[in-house]
C-alpha cells in the first residue's frame, strides 16, 4: 500500500477526543473537531448533523441539557458555525470522497462516550499522561475516540491512494443508546453502498489480532419504567403510603431472574434507578432505566415480554402503578462471509497484524446492525471488523484504555480493504 | 387576655413563608424574613444562626448547594447582612423578651420545609390563591410555615401583655432531618428555662381541638448506605459485573420486612435511593437514605441492629460491599403532665377551642425531644402541644395545607400558657 | 379454702399428657385420658366430642391422618369406647358439676399440642426425667398439658368444697389452630354462664405471679395459599416452566414486609411452605400456610387485605396463579375488670402467689375470645387469667417446659375464684 | 437386516413398565421385570444390582422408603429372589451377549421414573388406554420405560442376527438424579467397550427423525441447602424468631437471578422446598433441593460458586445459618463424529426413518456422560443417539407420552448400528 499513515497525528487526535467525551446526541465538540479536521482535506462533500439523520430519534436529552453540553463544547473551542448546524442535538457527520468510477464503499465509525467516571490513578495512562476526561462523570470507555480517529485516518490514506470509486465515512452519533444507527440508515446515505465496513477496537482481542467478520450481535431494547405510589409520613402513617421505591426494588430483583431460554443467549440489566426524596417520606415515585437483549430478535422479545409482566406485577405487589416506555432498539445482524474473507486477506498483508480470526461473537449489541441490514437489503455486502487492542480494563469500565499502536494497524487494514473492494 | 391577635398579619406572614419553602440548613430566606419581622418589635436580644447552635450538625448539604439556596434567598429579597450571619447553613434564630422578674418560659417552633412537590390543582388553596411554593420540588408540607408564624404572633402578644419574666422563642432549623434540635439543646440557650412549650399544628386533629400534652414520640435514627460493586458491559460480560443496584434492591425489600417487636411500635423506611449510570452498564454504585424508629430508644436500636445486618448481607448476596453511615438521631421524650394540665386549662379559655384532649400519641418523631429532655434534665418542665387544624392532605403529602383560622387560636393558646406560667 | 390439692396427682397427670402430645382435632388419647379421670369423680354430666361442638370446624385433618392418630391413641391405652365418641376428630369434653342453686361458673382450659420437636438434652427436664414427648415431631410447647391438668384439679377441689351453683369445665380442643373456640361457643353450652374464667400458664410471668385480667388479644386469621405454575425440564427448557416455588418465595418476602400500621400492633407469619418434586423439574405447585393478626379486628383485616394483594401479585409476577383459602379466625376480646378484680382478690389469698398484676397484654391470639364474647354478649362476665410459671424456653419453642410448682397454685387460685363467684 | 422386531411385544413391555414407574434407586419392580424378560432369552451373563455398581452412590433414599417401594414391587408381582439381590436400593442390570470374536459393543438405556403426577384426562393415551401410572405421584415422564423396552428389543434382535462380538446392554438406574452413571462407570463393566451407544427418545424430535450424535450436554451439580433459624410464637414474640423459611425464600429468588455468563449457557433451578410446621410458629427449619448447570464444567462451577454465596448471604440476611450439601454430578461430554456417522448411515437404512440429523444439542444433562467419558478415556468411541418420537407434552411434564411406533424404529436402528460396528 502506498498510502502513508501518520501515527503521531492519529494519537494527537485520539487524545483530544478522549479528553472531551460526550454522550449520545451531545457530541458537539467531537463533531466540530472532526469537521475542522476533514475540511482541511480534499473531501468532496461533508454532510453534518441533521443532514444525515432521518425519522425519530430516541434517547435525546432535554433542551437544557443539550444547551449545557453545547456551551461546554464552545468553551472547549468548538466552531460556532458548526455548532449552529447541530440543532436539537443532531450530531455526527458523513464524509464523501469521490474518485471516479468504481464501487461505493462505506465505513462506519461511532463517536459517542459513556456516563462513567474515568479512573484517575497513575497506572491509568490517560490520567498519567494528561489526557484523562476533562468532563467528570463521562468517559470514552468503549474506544469510540479511537474509532473516530481511525475514520479520519482512512480518509487521509484513501485520498492519497489510487482508489477509484466513492468512499463514504459515517461518523455516527449515539451508538451507546442505540440511537443513531436507525436514523442514519433511514437517511438513505448508504443506500448505494456496495460494501460496508463497520469497525470496533478491542473486544478482548489483543493488539495485532483482527476479526474479519464479527457476528453474534444481540438484539437489544431499552426501556424506562416509572413507578407511581403515594407519599405519607413514614413515622406517623406508614399504612397510608404506597411505596414506589419498594415496587422498583421488587422489579429489579425479579427482572434479573427472568428465566434463561434454551434457544440461546439472553440478557437483562437494570442500569439506573432513582426514587424518593427524604428519609421520613414514603416515596411516591421511582424509576428504572434498563435493557433486554437476545441472541435473536425473538429471544429479545421473549425477555421483553417477561420484563413487562414483572414490572406490572411488581407495581401491583406494592399497590403502585407503573408506566413502561420502550426506547432505543437495535436488531441482530450477520457479517457477509465473502466480505469478511476480503478483510481477512487484507489483514494478512497489514503491518502489525499477527493473528487473523475469520469470525467471533460480539456478545453485545450494536446499532451498526441497522446500517448493515440496510446495505444488505439493497444488495450490498457488510461486515463488522474487530481490530484488537490491548485494553487494561474491560469495555464500559473506568480503567478502559486503547493501545495506540493499534490505531495505524486499523487505518492500514481498513484502507487495504476499501482498496480491495475497488479492485 | 388583653393581648390582641392580628389574624391578617399572621396569614400574610404564613403565606410568604409558604411561598418560600427551604429544607433543612437552607432556611436562608426564612431566617432573614423572621429577623426582619422581629427587629421591628421591642425584642431585647436576637441570637441568629451560629449563635444558637453548638456541637456537630448532621444533614448539612454541600457548599455548592448551600450557595445556590443562599443565592435564591437573596433573589427573593433576603437581607444580605442577615445572610452573612448564616455561615455554613447555620440558620434559625432565638428571640428573647425580658420583662422583669419571673420565670423563664421557652417556646419552640421549627421552620424548615420538605423536598416534596406541592400540588397544583385548583382544589389546593395555596395554588388557587397564589401562594403555592415558588421553588419547585420543595414544599411546606408539615406546617412549619404556620409554626414560625405562631412564634412571631406569640412574641407580639406577650410583648403587649403584662407578662413578668423572660420569654425565649426558638425558631429552630432542620427539624425534618432531626438535625437542629441537638445543636440548639447543646448551645445552652434553654438551660435556664422553667417551662418549655413546643407546638405542632394538625396531626390529624381538626381546627378547634387542642392536645395539651402530646406523647408517643418515636425515637429515630437516620442512615445512609452506599453499595459498591463493579461495572461491566451488560451485554458483553454480564458475569464480570457486581451489581450494586441489585444489592440495594435486595436491601430495600428486606429492610421493610424486619420483624415487628412485641414490646411496641417500630418503623423502618427507605426514603430515597439512586444508583447506576446507563442501561448498558452494570451499576457499580448505589445508595439508600433511610431511617429506623421505635416507640422507645431500645426498640429503635432493635430495628437499627437488624437493618445493619440486612444491609451487610444484601451486599454480600450480590458480591458487593456496603458502607453504612448513621446520621441524625432523636430520642423519645414525655410531656410533663402538670405543664400539660396548665395548657389544658389555658385551652379551655381560648377563643375557637372546641375540644381539649389531655394527651395523644404523635406516632412520629421530633427533635424537639432534645430540647424537652434538656429542660427536664435541668429541673424544668416541658410539654408538646398539638393545635388542631383542618388539613386536606396528610402531613408530608403534596396536598397538605393548614386552616389559617387555627393560627390565631394557636397564638392565643400559647400566649395564655406563657402568661399562666408567670402567674 | 378447705379444698385440698394433691400436687403429686397433678404432676402425674400432667406428665402423662406431656408424653402424649396431640395436635388440633387429634386429641384422642388426651380426651380419653381426661374422660377416664373424670368418670372416677362425682361429676353430674360429661359431654364428650361432638356433643360440645356445633357449626363448621376449621383445620380438620384428613381421614387418613385422623385414623393414624386414633390408632396411636389406642396403642397408648385409650379406651375404645371413648374413641368411638370422637368421630371425625371431634375431640374434647365438658364436665358439669351441679351443686344446688347458685350461679353458673365456667372454666375453660385447652388441651392440644403443637407440631414442634421437643428438645432432648439433659438440661430439658422432660427429657431428663423421662416424660419427653413419645411422638416425635409433636410437643406440648405451650402448656396445654398443664391447663388440662388444672381443669381436673379444679373439679376435684370444687367437688370437695361447699360450692353452691353449677361449674362447667370446658376441655377445649384445637386452640392452636383457632379451631375449637368457635364451635364450642356455637354449641350453646356456655350460654347460661354468669362468670367465665379462661386460664393460661406462663406468658413470660414467673411462678408466683398472677395476672388477673389478661387483655391485648390479637385478632387472627389463618390462610392457605396454593400456587399453580407449569412444570418443565429445568435444563432442557427453562423458558417453558412457570415456577410456582418462585412465586411462593416472592410472596414470603413481601408478606413479611406489609407496612406497619399507626393504629396498633399487627403481625404476619408464613408458618409453613412446601413445593416442587425434584431438582430437575421446574415446580408446578407450591403452598403457603400463614396467618395475619391485628390488635383489633380492623387492623387484622388491614393486614389480610394487603396479604391477598401480595399473594395475587406474587403469582402474577411469575406467570402463575394462586388460590387463597381463609381458615380459622379468632376475634379480639377484653377481660371484664370486675371479674378480674375478683381474681386479684382470690390471688392475694392463694398460697404461693407472690405478685398480682391487674392486667397485662397477651400479645398473641386465643380462640378463648369466642367463649368470652359469647358469655359477655349474653350478660355474663369473663376474664382471662394468667398464672405465672418459670419456663426455660419461650412458648412454641423446643425447650418450653412449665414449673410444676405452679400447678397447685393455679388450682387453688381458680377454685377460690369459682367459690367467690358463688358467694 | 434379518432380525425381526415384534412391535406388540415391545408395546406390551413398555406399557407394563409405564404402569409401574419407580424413581431413582427404587427400580425394584422394573429390575425384576427386566430380569424375568432376559432370563428367558439366550443371554450369557446377567449382572444384577450391586454387581454393576461401584463407589459411592448419591441420592439414595432412606431405608424406610426403600422398604416401602420394595413392598410395592412385591405386591405388583416382582420375583422375591431378584428383589433379594437389590440390597440397599442397588437396582439395574447389565445383560451380556457373547457371540464369538469381534468388537465389544455397549448400549446404555436408563430405567428410572420421576416424582410427577401423571395426567388423567381422556386425551392422555396412558389414561385413556389403561396403562397410566398405578403409583400416584410418580410417572415415566421422560421415556425411560421406552428406553428399557428398546434395550430388551435390541438384545432380541442381536441374538437372532449374525452378530460376531460381545454386546453389553446396561439398564442403568437413577439417571434422573445423576446417580447411576458414575457408579456404573466405576464398576469397570464398560472398560473393554469399543463402541458405546446411549439412546434417548423424543427430545422434541418427531417420530421418524434420528439424531446420530447428540451433544451439548450441560454439566450438572445437584445441591441441598438446609436453613436453621429459631422458632418463636409468631403472635407473642415475632422479634424472638429467626425465620428459616424467610431465608429460604430470599435464596430462591436470588439463585434464579445469578448473572448469565457470556461464555455460554448456564442454568439454575430450585426444584423442591419445604419448611415450617404451623401457622403460628416462626419456622426454625427450611430446605431447598436444587441444581446448577453449565455448557461446560467451568460454567457450571461459575454458577455453583455464586449459588453458594447466595445461600450463605440469604441465611445471614435472616440471622439464620445454612448447610449446603452437594449431591450428584454429571460432566459434559461429546459424541464421537465417526461413530455418529455410522449411526447416521444405519438410520438411512432403517424402516420408518424419514429424517437424519448429524448432530443436535441436548440442552439438558445426562449421566450417560460418565459412561461415554469412561469408554473414550480407554480408547473406545461413544455417541449419544436421539430417536424421535411424537410426544404430546414436554419431557418432565404430566402429559408426556411416547409414540409407540418409534419403538421398533429405535430397535432396528440400534441393532443395525451394533452390527455395523462388528463388520
Short mmCIF file of N, CA, C and O in Angstrom, two decimals, chain B residues 176-269:
data_model
loop_
_atom_site.label_atom_id
_atom_site.label_comp_id
_atom_site.label_asym_id
_atom_site.label_seq_id
_atom_site.Cartn_x
_atom_site.Cartn_y
_atom_site.Cartn_z
N UNK B 176 -36.78 18.49 60.12
CA UNK B 176 -37.17 17.34 59.29
C UNK B 176 -36.05 16.32 59.15
O UNK B 176 -36.30 15.16 58.82
N UNK B 177 -34.82 16.74 59.33
CA UNK B 177 -33.71 15.78 59.30
C UNK B 177 -33.21 15.49 60.72
O UNK B 177 -32.13 14.94 60.90
N UNK B 178 -34.03 15.87 61.72
CA UNK B 178 -33.64 15.69 63.12
C UNK B 178 -32.25 16.26 63.35
O UNK B 178 -31.42 15.69 64.04
N UNK B 179 -32.01 17.42 62.72
CA UNK B 179 -30.67 17.99 62.73
C UNK B 179 -30.51 19.16 63.67
O UNK B 179 -29.44 19.38 64.24
N UNK B 180 -31.55 19.95 63.87
CA UNK B 180 -31.38 21.19 64.61
C UNK B 180 -31.57 21.04 66.11
O UNK B 180 -30.96 21.77 66.89
N UNK B 181 -32.40 20.12 66.53
CA UNK B 181 -32.74 20.00 67.94
C UNK B 181 -31.53 19.78 68.83
O UNK B 181 -31.37 20.42 69.88
N UNK B 182 -30.67 18.88 68.43
CA UNK B 182 -29.48 18.57 69.22
C UNK B 182 -28.58 19.78 69.38
O UNK B 182 -28.28 20.19 70.52
N UNK B 183 -28.16 20.41 68.29
CA UNK B 183 -27.28 21.58 68.41
C UNK B 183 -27.89 22.74 69.20
O UNK B 183 -27.17 23.43 69.93
N UNK B 184 -29.20 22.97 69.08
CA UNK B 184 -29.81 24.03 69.88
C UNK B 184 -29.78 23.65 71.37
O UNK B 184 -29.45 24.49 72.22
N UNK B 185 -30.08 22.40 71.66
CA UNK B 185 -30.02 21.95 73.05
C UNK B 185 -28.60 22.13 73.60
O UNK B 185 -28.39 22.65 74.70
N UNK B 186 -27.62 21.70 72.79
CA UNK B 186 -26.21 21.81 73.18
C UNK B 186 -25.78 23.25 73.48
O UNK B 186 -24.88 23.49 74.28
N UNK B 187 -26.41 24.20 72.78
CA UNK B 187 -25.98 25.60 72.89
C UNK B 187 -26.20 26.17 74.28
O UNK B 187 -25.63 27.19 74.65
N UNK B 188 -27.09 25.56 75.05
CA UNK B 188 -27.33 26.03 76.41
C UNK B 188 -28.34 27.15 76.51
O UNK B 188 -28.67 27.61 77.62
N UNK B 189 -28.88 27.60 75.39
CA UNK B 189 -29.83 28.71 75.45
C UNK B 189 -31.06 28.40 76.30
O UNK B 189 -31.70 29.31 76.81
N UNK B 190 -31.38 27.12 76.43
CA UNK B 190 -32.59 26.76 77.16
C UNK B 190 -32.30 26.24 78.57
O UNK B 190 -33.19 25.77 79.25
N UNK B 191 -31.03 26.34 78.99
CA UNK B 191 -30.67 25.71 80.26
C UNK B 191 -31.36 26.35 81.47
O UNK B 191 -31.51 25.70 82.50
N UNK B 192 -31.77 27.58 81.34
CA UNK B 192 -32.43 28.24 82.47
C UNK B 192 -33.95 28.28 82.31
O UNK B 192 -34.65 28.96 83.07
N UNK B 193 -34.47 27.52 81.35
CA UNK B 193 -35.91 27.57 81.10
C UNK B 193 -36.67 26.78 82.17
O UNK B 193 -36.31 25.65 82.49
N UNK B 194 -37.71 27.40 82.73
CA UNK B 194 -38.53 26.73 83.74
C UNK B 194 -39.66 25.94 83.10
O UNK B 194 -40.09 24.93 83.65
N UNK B 195 -40.17 26.45 81.98
CA UNK B 195 -41.28 25.75 81.31
C UNK B 195 -41.10 25.92 79.81
O UNK B 195 -40.96 27.05 79.32
N UNK B 196 -41.11 24.80 79.12
CA UNK B 196 -40.92 24.83 77.67
C UNK B 196 -42.17 24.31 76.97
O UNK B 196 -42.65 23.22 77.28
N UNK B 197 -42.65 25.09 76.01
CA UNK B 197 -43.73 24.62 75.15
C UNK B 197 -43.18 24.39 73.75
O UNK B 197 -42.51 25.27 73.18
N UNK B 198 -43.46 23.22 73.20
CA UNK B 198 -43.19 23.00 71.78
C UNK B 198 -44.55 22.81 71.13
O UNK B 198 -45.46 22.26 71.75
N UNK B 199 -44.70 23.28 69.91
CA UNK B 199 -46.03 23.28 69.32
C UNK B 199 -46.01 22.63 67.94
O UNK B 199 -45.03 22.74 67.20
N UNK B 200 -47.08 21.92 67.61
CA UNK B 200 -47.25 21.41 66.26
C UNK B 200 -48.71 21.53 65.87
O UNK B 200 -49.59 21.20 66.65
N UNK B 201 -48.96 22.00 64.66
CA UNK B 201 -50.34 22.08 64.18
C UNK B 201 -50.73 20.76 63.50
O UNK B 201 -49.88 19.99 63.07
N UNK B 202 -52.02 20.54 63.44
CA UNK B 202 -52.53 19.42 62.65
C UNK B 202 -52.46 18.09 63.36
O UNK B 202 -53.16 17.86 64.33
N UNK B 203 -51.65 17.19 62.85
CA UNK B 203 -51.51 15.85 63.44
C UNK B 203 -52.86 15.13 63.46
O UNK B 203 -53.17 14.39 64.38
N UNK B 204 -53.64 15.37 62.42
CA UNK B 204 -54.95 14.73 62.26
C UNK B 204 -56.01 15.23 63.24
O UNK B 204 -57.07 14.63 63.36
N UNK B 205 -55.72 16.31 63.95
CA UNK B 205 -56.73 16.93 64.81
C UNK B 205 -57.34 18.12 64.08
O UNK B 205 -56.62 18.90 63.47
N UNK B 206 -58.66 18.30 64.15
CA UNK B 206 -59.31 19.38 63.41
C UNK B 206 -59.13 20.73 64.08
O UNK B 206 -58.76 20.81 65.26
N UNK B 207 -59.40 21.76 63.34
CA UNK B 207 -59.37 23.11 63.88
C UNK B 207 -60.28 23.18 65.11
O UNK B 207 -61.41 22.70 65.08
N UNK B 208 -59.77 23.76 66.18
CA UNK B 208 -60.56 23.90 67.40
C UNK B 208 -60.22 22.86 68.45
O UNK B 208 -60.63 22.98 69.60
N UNK B 209 -59.45 21.84 68.05
CA UNK B 209 -59.07 20.82 69.02
C UNK B 209 -57.63 21.07 69.49
O UNK B 209 -56.76 21.42 68.68
N UNK B 210 -57.40 20.88 70.78
CA UNK B 210 -56.07 21.06 71.34
C UNK B 210 -55.67 19.79 72.08
O UNK B 210 -56.49 19.19 72.77
N UNK B 211 -54.42 19.36 71.88
CA UNK B 211 -53.87 18.26 72.68
C UNK B 211 -52.84 18.88 73.61
O UNK B 211 -51.80 19.39 73.17
N UNK B 212 -53.12 18.83 74.89
CA UNK B 212 -52.31 19.59 75.85
C UNK B 212 -50.92 18.98 76.06
O UNK B 212 -49.96 19.69 76.29
N UNK B 213 -50.85 17.65 75.97
CA UNK B 213 -49.54 17.01 76.22
C UNK B 213 -49.35 15.85 75.27
O UNK B 213 -49.73 14.72 75.57
N UNK B 214 -48.76 16.15 74.12
CA UNK B 214 -48.52 15.08 73.15
C UNK B 214 -47.40 14.18 73.65
O UNK B 214 -46.42 14.66 74.22
N UNK B 215 -47.57 12.87 73.47
CA UNK B 215 -46.51 11.92 73.82
C UNK B 215 -46.31 10.96 72.68
O UNK B 215 -46.69 11.24 71.54
N UNK B 216 -45.75 9.80 72.98
CA UNK B 216 -45.60 8.77 71.96
C UNK B 216 -44.62 9.14 70.86
O UNK B 216 -44.78 8.72 69.72
N UNK B 217 -43.65 9.95 71.20
CA UNK B 217 -42.62 10.25 70.20
C UNK B 217 -41.82 8.99 69.90
O UNK B 217 -41.41 8.28 70.82
N UNK B 218 -41.61 8.73 68.64
CA UNK B 218 -40.76 7.60 68.28
C UNK B 218 -39.31 8.07 68.23
O UNK B 218 -39.01 9.10 67.61
N UNK B 219 -38.45 7.31 68.87
CA UNK B 219 -37.02 7.57 68.68
C UNK B 219 -36.68 7.26 67.23
O UNK B 219 -37.25 6.35 66.63
N UNK B 220 -35.77 8.03 66.66
CA UNK B 220 -35.47 7.86 65.24
C UNK B 220 -33.96 7.91 65.00
O UNK B 220 -33.23 8.59 65.74
N UNK B 221 -33.52 7.17 64.01
CA UNK B 221 -32.12 7.20 63.58
C UNK B 221 -32.10 7.17 62.06
O UNK B 221 -32.64 6.25 61.46
N UNK B 222 -31.53 8.19 61.46
CA UNK B 222 -31.35 8.18 60.01
C UNK B 222 -30.10 7.39 59.65
O UNK B 222 -29.18 7.26 60.45
N UNK B 223 -30.08 6.87 58.44
CA UNK B 223 -28.84 6.24 57.98
C UNK B 223 -28.71 6.40 56.47
O UNK B 223 -29.69 6.64 55.76
N UNK B 224 -27.49 6.25 56.02
CA UNK B 224 -27.20 6.21 54.60
C UNK B 224 -26.37 4.97 54.36
O UNK B 224 -25.50 4.63 55.16
N UNK B 225 -26.69 4.26 53.29
CA UNK B 225 -25.91 3.07 52.93
C UNK B 225 -25.43 3.23 51.50
O UNK B 225 -26.23 3.50 50.60
N UNK B 226 -24.15 3.05 51.30
CA UNK B 226 -23.57 3.16 49.96
C UNK B 226 -23.03 1.79 49.55
O UNK B 226 -22.17 1.23 50.21
N UNK B 227 -23.57 1.28 48.45
CA UNK B 227 -23.17 -0.03 47.94
C UNK B 227 -22.15 0.13 46.82
O UNK B 227 -22.35 0.93 45.90
N UNK B 228 -21.09 -0.66 46.89
CA UNK B 228 -20.06 -0.63 45.87
C UNK B 228 -19.92 -2.00 45.22
O UNK B 228 -19.70 -3.00 45.92
N UNK B 229 -20.07 -2.04 43.90
CA UNK B 229 -19.88 -3.28 43.15
C UNK B 229 -18.82 -3.07 42.09
O UNK B 229 -17.81 -2.42 42.34
N UNK B 230 -19.09 -3.58 40.92
CA UNK B 230 -18.11 -3.44 39.84
C UNK B 230 -18.87 -3.33 38.53
O UNK B 230 -19.78 -4.12 38.25
N UNK B 231 -18.48 -2.35 37.72
CA UNK B 231 -19.19 -2.16 36.46
C UNK B 231 -18.67 -3.14 35.41
O UNK B 231 -17.56 -3.64 35.49
N UNK B 232 -19.50 -3.41 34.43
CA UNK B 232 -19.13 -4.27 33.30
C UNK B 232 -20.13 -3.99 32.19
O UNK B 232 -21.18 -3.39 32.43
N UNK B 233 -19.79 -4.40 31.00
CA UNK B 233 -20.71 -4.24 29.88
C UNK B 233 -21.84 -5.25 30.06
O UNK B 233 -21.61 -6.45 30.16
N UNK B 234 -23.06 -4.73 30.12
CA UNK B 234 -24.19 -5.59 30.47
C UNK B 234 -24.48 -6.64 29.40
O UNK B 234 -25.04 -7.69 29.68
N UNK B 235 -24.13 -6.35 28.16
CA UNK B 235 -24.36 -7.33 27.10
C UNK B 235 -23.15 -8.24 26.93
O UNK B 235 -23.30 -9.46 26.82
N UNK B 236 -21.97 -7.65 26.95
CA UNK B 236 -20.77 -8.40 26.60
C UNK B 236 -20.27 -9.30 27.71
O UNK B 236 -19.78 -10.41 27.45
N UNK B 237 -20.37 -8.85 28.95
CA UNK B 237 -19.82 -9.63 30.05
C UNK B 237 -20.65 -9.49 31.32
O UNK B 237 -20.15 -8.98 32.34
N UNK B 238 -21.87 -9.99 31.29
CA UNK B 238 -22.71 -9.86 32.49
C UNK B 238 -22.08 -10.53 33.71
O UNK B 238 -22.35 -10.12 34.84
N UNK B 239 -21.26 -11.52 33.48
CA UNK B 239 -20.67 -12.26 34.60
C UNK B 239 -19.54 -11.49 35.27
O UNK B 239 -19.10 -11.88 36.35
N UNK B 240 -19.09 -10.43 34.65
CA UNK B 240 -17.97 -9.69 35.24
C UNK B 240 -18.44 -8.59 36.19
O UNK B 240 -17.64 -8.00 36.91
N UNK B 241 -19.71 -8.24 36.12
CA UNK B 241 -20.19 -7.17 36.97
C UNK B 241 -20.51 -7.65 38.37
O UNK B 241 -20.70 -8.84 38.61
N UNK B 242 -20.53 -6.71 39.30
CA UNK B 242 -21.10 -6.96 40.63
C UNK B 242 -22.11 -5.84 40.83
O UNK B 242 -21.74 -4.68 40.91
N UNK B 243 -23.38 -6.21 40.84
CA UNK B 243 -24.49 -5.29 40.57
C UNK B 243 -24.91 -4.54 41.83
O UNK B 243 -25.69 -5.04 42.64
N UNK B 244 -24.40 -3.33 41.98
CA UNK B 244 -24.69 -2.56 43.20
C UNK B 244 -26.16 -2.21 43.34
O UNK B 244 -26.69 -2.15 44.45
N UNK B 245 -26.84 -1.99 42.21
CA UNK B 245 -28.27 -1.69 42.30
C UNK B 245 -29.05 -2.94 42.72
O UNK B 245 -30.04 -2.84 43.46
N UNK B 246 -28.59 -4.09 42.27
CA UNK B 246 -29.20 -5.34 42.73
C UNK B 246 -29.08 -5.49 44.24
O UNK B 246 -30.04 -5.87 44.92
N UNK B 247 -27.92 -5.18 44.78
CA UNK B 247 -27.71 -5.28 46.23
C UNK B 247 -28.62 -4.29 46.95
O UNK B 247 -29.26 -4.63 47.96
N UNK B 248 -28.70 -3.10 46.43
CA UNK B 248 -29.56 -2.08 47.03
C UNK B 248 -31.02 -2.55 47.04
O UNK B 248 -31.72 -2.42 48.05
N UNK B 249 -31.46 -3.10 45.92
CA UNK B 249 -32.86 -3.54 45.82
C UNK B 249 -33.16 -4.66 46.81
O UNK B 249 -34.23 -4.69 47.44
N UNK B 250 -32.23 -5.58 46.96
CA UNK B 250 -32.41 -6.65 47.95
C UNK B 250 -32.54 -6.05 49.35
O UNK B 250 -33.38 -6.47 50.15
N UNK B 251 -31.72 -5.06 49.63
CA UNK B 251 -31.78 -4.43 50.95
C UNK B 251 -33.13 -3.75 51.18
O UNK B 251 -33.71 -3.86 52.26
N UNK B 252 -33.65 -3.07 50.17
CA UNK B 252 -34.92 -2.35 50.34
C UNK B 252 -36.02 -3.30 50.81
O UNK B 252 -36.70 -3.07 51.81
N UNK B 253 -36.18 -4.40 50.07
CA UNK B 253 -37.25 -5.33 50.41
C UNK B 253 -37.08 -5.91 51.80
O UNK B 253 -38.05 -6.07 52.55
N UNK B 254 -35.85 -6.21 52.15
CA UNK B 254 -35.63 -6.88 53.43
C UNK B 254 -35.63 -5.92 54.61
O UNK B 254 -35.93 -6.32 55.74
N UNK B 255 -35.28 -4.67 54.38
CA UNK B 255 -35.40 -3.68 55.47
C UNK B 255 -36.86 -3.56 55.89
O UNK B 255 -37.17 -3.54 57.08
N UNK B 256 -37.74 -3.49 54.89
CA UNK B 256 -39.16 -3.32 55.23
C UNK B 256 -39.74 -4.57 55.90
O UNK B 256 -40.83 -4.51 56.46
N UNK B 257 -39.03 -5.68 55.81
CA UNK B 257 -39.52 -6.93 56.41
C UNK B 257 -38.86 -7.25 57.74
O UNK B 257 -39.03 -8.35 58.26
N UNK B 258 -38.14 -6.33 58.32
CA UNK B 258 -37.58 -6.58 59.66
C UNK B 258 -38.74 -6.89 60.60
O UNK B 258 -39.75 -6.18 60.61
N UNK B 259 -38.62 -7.98 61.38
CA UNK B 259 -39.78 -8.41 62.18
C UNK B 259 -40.28 -7.35 63.15
O UNK B 259 -39.50 -6.62 63.75
N UNK B 260 -41.58 -7.29 63.28
CA UNK B 260 -42.21 -6.47 64.31
C UNK B 260 -41.75 -6.93 65.69
O UNK B 260 -41.26 -8.05 65.86
N UNK B 261 -41.94 -6.08 66.69
CA UNK B 261 -41.48 -6.39 68.04
C UNK B 261 -42.67 -6.34 69.00
O UNK B 261 -43.49 -5.42 68.94
N UNK B 262 -42.75 -7.33 69.87
CA UNK B 262 -43.88 -7.40 70.78
C UNK B 262 -43.92 -6.24 71.77
O UNK B 262 -44.98 -5.90 72.30
N UNK B 263 -42.78 -5.60 72.01
CA UNK B 263 -42.74 -4.57 73.05
C UNK B 263 -43.31 -3.23 72.60
O UNK B 263 -43.51 -2.35 73.44
N UNK B 264 -43.54 -3.04 71.32
CA UNK B 264 -44.11 -1.76 70.90
C UNK B 264 -43.84 -1.44 69.46
O UNK B 264 -43.26 -2.24 68.71
N UNK B 265 -44.24 -0.23 69.08
CA UNK B 265 -44.19 0.17 67.67
C UNK B 265 -42.77 0.35 67.18
O UNK B 265 -41.90 0.84 67.90
N UNK B 266 -42.55 -0.07 65.97
CA UNK B 266 -41.27 0.15 65.28
C UNK B 266 -41.60 0.64 63.88
O UNK B 266 -42.70 0.45 63.38
N UNK B 267 -40.60 1.26 63.25
CA UNK B 267 -40.76 1.73 61.88
C UNK B 267 -39.42 1.55 61.16
O UNK B 267 -38.36 1.63 61.78
N UNK B 268 -39.54 1.41 59.83
CA UNK B 268 -38.33 1.46 59.01
C UNK B 268 -38.77 1.97 57.65
O UNK B 268 -39.84 1.60 57.15
N UNK B 269 -38.00 2.88 57.09
CA UNK B 269 -38.34 3.42 55.76
C UNK B 269 -37.10 3.64 54.93
O UNK B 269 -36.11 4.19 55.42
#
